[in-house]
mmCIF file of C-alpha atoms in Angstrom:
data_model
loop_
_atom_site.group_PDB
_atom_site.id
_atom_site.type_symbol
_atom_site.label_atom_id
_atom_site.label_comp_id
_atom_site.label_asym_id
_atom_site.label_seq_id
_atom_site.Cartn_x
_atom_site.Cartn_y
_atom_site.Cartn_z
ATOM 1 C CA MET A 88 0.074 0.077 -0.169
ATOM 2 C CA ALA A 89 1.393 3.426 -0.836
ATOM 3 C CA ARG A 90 2.346 5.756 1.662
ATOM 4 C CA PHE A 91 0.440 8.703 -0.053
ATOM 5 C CA LYS A 92 -2.879 8.308 -1.916
ATOM 6 C CA GLY A 93 -2.592 11.434 -3.846
ATOM 7 C CA LEU A 94 -3.128 15.227 -3.796
ATOM 8 C CA ASP A 95 -6.763 14.627 -4.617
ATOM 9 C CA THR A 96 -7.488 13.104 -1.011
ATOM 10 C CA PRO A 97 -6.910 14.800 2.384
ATOM 11 C CA ARG A 98 -4.482 13.121 4.921
ATOM 12 C CA GLU A 99 -5.982 11.840 7.936
ATOM 13 C CA ALA A 100 -5.482 14.043 10.979
ATOM 14 C CA ARG A 101 -2.372 12.925 12.990
ATOM 15 C CA ARG A 102 -2.341 12.576 16.658
ATOM 16 C CA SER A 103 -0.585 15.463 18.282
ATOM 17 C CA ILE A 104 2.310 14.945 20.657
ATOM 18 C CA ARG A 105 1.121 18.092 22.706
ATOM 19 C CA PRO A 106 -0.899 17.390 25.594
ATOM 20 C CA SER A 107 -4.619 18.529 25.267
ATOM 21 C CA TYR A 108 -6.527 20.065 27.983
ATOM 22 C CA ASP A 109 -9.989 21.648 28.305
ATOM 23 C CA PRO A 110 -9.511 25.365 29.057
ATOM 24 C CA GLU A 111 -12.745 25.364 30.920
ATOM 25 C CA THR A 112 -11.623 22.958 33.465
ATOM 26 C CA PHE A 113 -8.106 24.650 33.612
ATOM 27 C CA GLY A 114 -9.682 27.906 34.314
ATOM 28 C CA ARG A 115 -11.971 26.457 37.008
ATOM 29 C CA LEU A 116 -9.098 24.945 38.704
ATOM 30 C CA SER A 117 -7.090 28.150 38.591
ATOM 31 C CA GLU A 118 -10.082 30.051 40.092
ATOM 32 C CA ASN A 119 -10.240 27.435 43.101
ATOM 33 C CA PHE A 120 -6.456 27.896 43.418
ATOM 34 C CA ALA A 121 -6.579 31.528 43.293
ATOM 35 C CA ARG A 122 -9.659 31.439 45.854
ATOM 36 C CA PHE A 123 -7.732 29.248 48.122
ATOM 37 C CA LEU A 124 -4.583 31.817 47.980
ATOM 38 C CA GLY A 125 -7.043 34.507 49.422
ATOM 39 C CA THR A 126 -7.926 32.656 52.508
ATOM 40 C CA ALA A 127 -6.763 32.867 56.093
ATOM 41 C CA ARG A 128 -6.059 29.212 55.992
ATOM 42 C CA PHE A 129 -3.490 29.573 53.304
ATOM 43 C CA LEU A 130 -1.694 32.389 55.150
ATOM 44 C CA VAL A 131 -1.680 30.001 58.308
ATOM 45 C CA TYR A 132 -0.296 27.145 56.175
ATOM 46 C CA MET A 133 2.303 29.178 54.984
ATOM 47 C CA THR A 134 3.256 30.807 58.019
ATOM 48 C CA VAL A 135 3.569 27.508 59.629
ATOM 49 C CA PHE A 136 5.674 26.322 56.747
ATOM 50 C CA VAL A 137 7.921 29.037 56.668
ATOM 51 C CA LEU A 138 8.500 29.140 60.399
ATOM 52 C CA SER A 139 8.875 25.288 60.511
ATOM 53 C CA TRP A 140 11.521 25.669 57.717
ATOM 54 C CA GLY A 141 13.353 28.437 59.564
ATOM 55 C CA LEU A 142 13.267 26.710 62.844
ATOM 56 C CA TRP A 143 14.467 23.383 61.311
ATOM 57 C CA ASN A 144 17.182 24.976 59.738
ATOM 58 C CA SER A 145 18.345 27.104 62.727
ATOM 59 C CA LEU A 146 17.954 24.738 65.396
ATOM 60 C CA ALA A 147 18.384 21.238 64.041
ATOM 61 C CA PRO A 148 21.819 19.669 64.331
ATOM 62 C CA ASP A 149 23.998 20.452 61.550
ATOM 63 C CA LYS A 150 23.800 16.973 59.856
ATOM 64 C CA TRP A 151 20.241 17.389 59.604
ATOM 65 C CA ARG A 152 19.942 20.968 58.301
ATOM 66 C CA PHE A 153 19.479 21.113 54.277
ATOM 67 C CA ASP A 154 19.260 24.980 53.825
ATOM 68 C CA ASN A 155 21.474 27.160 56.232
ATOM 69 C CA PHE A 156 20.781 30.508 57.230
ATOM 70 C CA PRO A 157 20.206 32.608 54.049
ATOM 71 C CA PHE A 158 17.656 29.883 53.319
ATOM 72 C CA ILE A 159 18.457 30.154 49.758
ATOM 73 C CA PHE A 160 16.326 27.051 48.856
ATOM 74 C CA LEU A 161 13.237 28.583 50.512
ATOM 75 C CA THR A 162 13.517 31.569 48.822
ATOM 76 C CA LEU A 163 13.788 29.556 45.476
ATOM 77 C CA ILE A 164 10.507 27.611 46.591
ATOM 78 C CA LEU A 165 8.705 30.758 47.266
ATOM 79 C CA SER A 166 9.665 32.276 44.117
ATOM 80 C CA LEU A 167 8.615 29.271 42.336
ATOM 81 C CA GLN A 168 5.348 29.347 43.959
ATOM 82 C CA ALA A 169 4.751 33.089 43.264
ATOM 83 C CA SER A 170 5.788 32.693 39.636
ATOM 84 C CA TYR A 171 2.847 30.063 39.292
ATOM 85 C CA ALA A 172 0.398 31.787 41.381
ATOM 86 C CA ALA A 173 0.706 35.152 39.710
ATOM 87 C CA PRO A 174 -0.739 34.003 36.114
ATOM 88 C CA LEU A 175 -3.228 31.747 37.879
ATOM 89 C CA ILE A 176 -4.718 34.806 39.703
ATOM 90 C CA LEU A 177 -4.684 36.759 36.481
ATOM 91 C CA LEU A 178 -6.401 34.032 34.629
ATOM 92 C CA ALA A 179 -9.088 33.852 37.508
ATOM 93 C CA GLN A 180 -9.379 37.622 37.302
ATOM 94 C CA ASN A 181 -10.146 37.374 33.451
ATOM 95 C CA ARG A 182 -12.590 34.755 33.892
ATOM 96 C CA GLN A 183 -14.304 36.894 36.484
ATOM 97 C CA ALA A 184 -14.112 39.918 34.180
ATOM 98 C CA ASP A 185 -15.680 38.119 31.467
ATOM 99 C CA ARG A 186 -18.421 36.847 33.794
ATOM 100 C CA ASP A 187 -18.994 40.444 35.005
ATOM 101 C CA ARG A 188 -19.184 41.751 31.311
ATOM 102 C CA ILE A 189 -21.920 39.293 30.495
ATOM 103 C CA GLN A 190 -23.794 40.077 33.688
ATOM 104 C CA TYR A 191 -23.611 43.874 32.777
ATOM 105 C CA GLN A 192 -24.953 43.110 29.295
ATOM 106 C CA GLU A 193 -27.647 41.273 30.712
ATOM 107 C CA ASP A 194 -28.543 43.726 33.094
ATOM 108 C CA ARG A 195 -28.532 46.316 30.683
ATOM 109 C CA ALA A 196 -30.830 44.494 28.398
ATOM 110 C CA ARG A 197 -33.287 43.899 31.297
ATOM 111 C CA ASP A 198 -33.062 47.693 32.027
ATOM 112 C CA ASP A 199 -33.780 48.534 28.531
ATOM 113 C CA ARG A 200 -36.939 46.280 28.630
ATOM 114 C CA ASN A 201 -38.101 47.741 32.177
ATOM 115 C CA LEU A 202 -37.632 51.360 30.666
ATOM 116 C CA ALA A 203 -39.647 50.273 27.500
ATOM 117 C CA ASP A 204 -42.561 48.715 29.656
ATOM 118 C CA THR A 205 -42.566 51.863 31.916
ATOM 119 C CA GLU A 206 -42.931 54.348 28.928
ATOM 120 C CA TYR A 207 -45.570 52.065 27.408
ATOM 121 C CA LEU A 208 -47.532 52.014 30.640
ATOM 122 C CA THR A 209 -46.939 55.709 31.028
ATOM 123 C CA ARG A 210 -48.306 56.487 27.501
ATOM 124 C CA GLU A 211 -51.535 54.054 28.274
ATOM 125 C CA LEU A 212 -51.985 55.928 31.694
ATOM 126 C CA ALA A 213 -51.828 59.354 29.755
ATOM 127 C CA SER A 214 -54.322 57.885 27.154
ATOM 128 C CA LEU A 215 -56.823 56.722 29.917
ATOM 129 C CA ARG A 216 -56.571 60.089 31.563
ATOM 130 C CA THR A 217 -57.343 61.727 28.483
ATOM 131 C CA ALA A 218 -60.213 59.460 27.517
ATOM 132 C CA ILE A 219 -61.625 59.920 31.076
ATOM 133 C CA GLY A 220 -61.310 63.752 30.757
ATOM 134 C CA GLU A 221 -63.646 63.407 27.687
ATOM 135 C CA ILE A 222 -66.174 61.387 29.189
ATOM 136 C CA ALA A 223 -69.160 63.415 30.165
ATOM 137 C CA THR A 224 -69.721 63.403 34.138
ATOM 138 C CA ARG A 225 -72.961 62.846 35.825
ATOM 139 C CA ASP A 226 -73.203 66.379 36.936
ATOM 140 C CA PHE A 227 -72.608 67.828 33.456
ATOM 141 C CA VAL A 228 -75.472 65.554 31.912
ATOM 142 C CA ARG A 229 -77.569 66.418 34.884
ATOM 143 C CA SER A 230 -77.124 70.261 34.172
ATOM 144 C CA GLU A 231 -77.451 69.756 30.377
ATOM 145 C CA LEU A 232 -80.776 67.720 30.945
ATOM 146 C CA GLN A 233 -81.981 70.302 33.501
ATOM 147 C CA ASP A 234 -81.213 73.258 30.952
ATOM 148 C CA ALA A 235 -82.963 71.327 28.122
ATOM 149 C CA VAL A 236 -86.054 70.592 30.333
ATOM 150 C CA GLU A 237 -86.247 74.320 31.413
ATOM 151 C CA GLU A 238 -85.964 75.485 27.636
ATOM 152 C CA ILE A 239 -88.723 72.976 26.712
ATOM 153 C CA ALA A 240 -90.955 74.314 29.616
ATOM 154 C CA LYS A 241 -90.083 77.782 28.511
ATOM 155 C CA ASN A 242 -91.151 77.138 25.065
ATOM 156 C CA SER A 243 -94.355 75.084 25.863
ATOM 157 C CA GLY A 244 -95.299 77.567 28.525
ATOM 158 C CA THR A 245 -95.382 75.212 31.544
ATOM 159 C CA LYS A 246 -93.609 75.310 34.681
ATOM 160 C CA PRO A 247 -90.631 72.912 35.074
ATOM 161 C CA LYS A 248 -90.826 70.401 38.123
ATOM 162 C CA PRO A 249 -88.294 70.911 40.791
ATOM 163 C CA ASP A 250 -85.305 68.638 40.723
ATOM 164 C CA ALA A 251 -85.967 65.613 43.158
ATOM 165 C CA ASN A 252 -82.347 64.776 43.904
#
């Protein structure tokens, strides 16, 4: 069997050597890590670790010490931890900013709908007030009827009956 079939057929996708990862899973892990770094528990753990390191390498017998006074190895470990923590914290902040932006857009859309609903209800209320203002009231109709009765009575020469309210 020939290695290449021809230029008219696409090659099959090769398996990549690079590891694949789900960015969403990695993002969630970075958020959890960043959230843990901001807790009092982390500060207590880190304080206990650094104090234990310093006390062990200061008070233990010389043959058991692995990092003498300037604590160069401790500095290396803390620098390494900080070099990983900073990008993970930034990644978590970026994800939070994305969530905040989406929430802002949804809030803005909801506010626009609420404003449109409020303006519609205001227009409807104004039209109802106008319609009510154009409706003849009972007193107005009564006075018009009394005027008409008096005019008829005047024209016919009879005396109108008093109003029996």
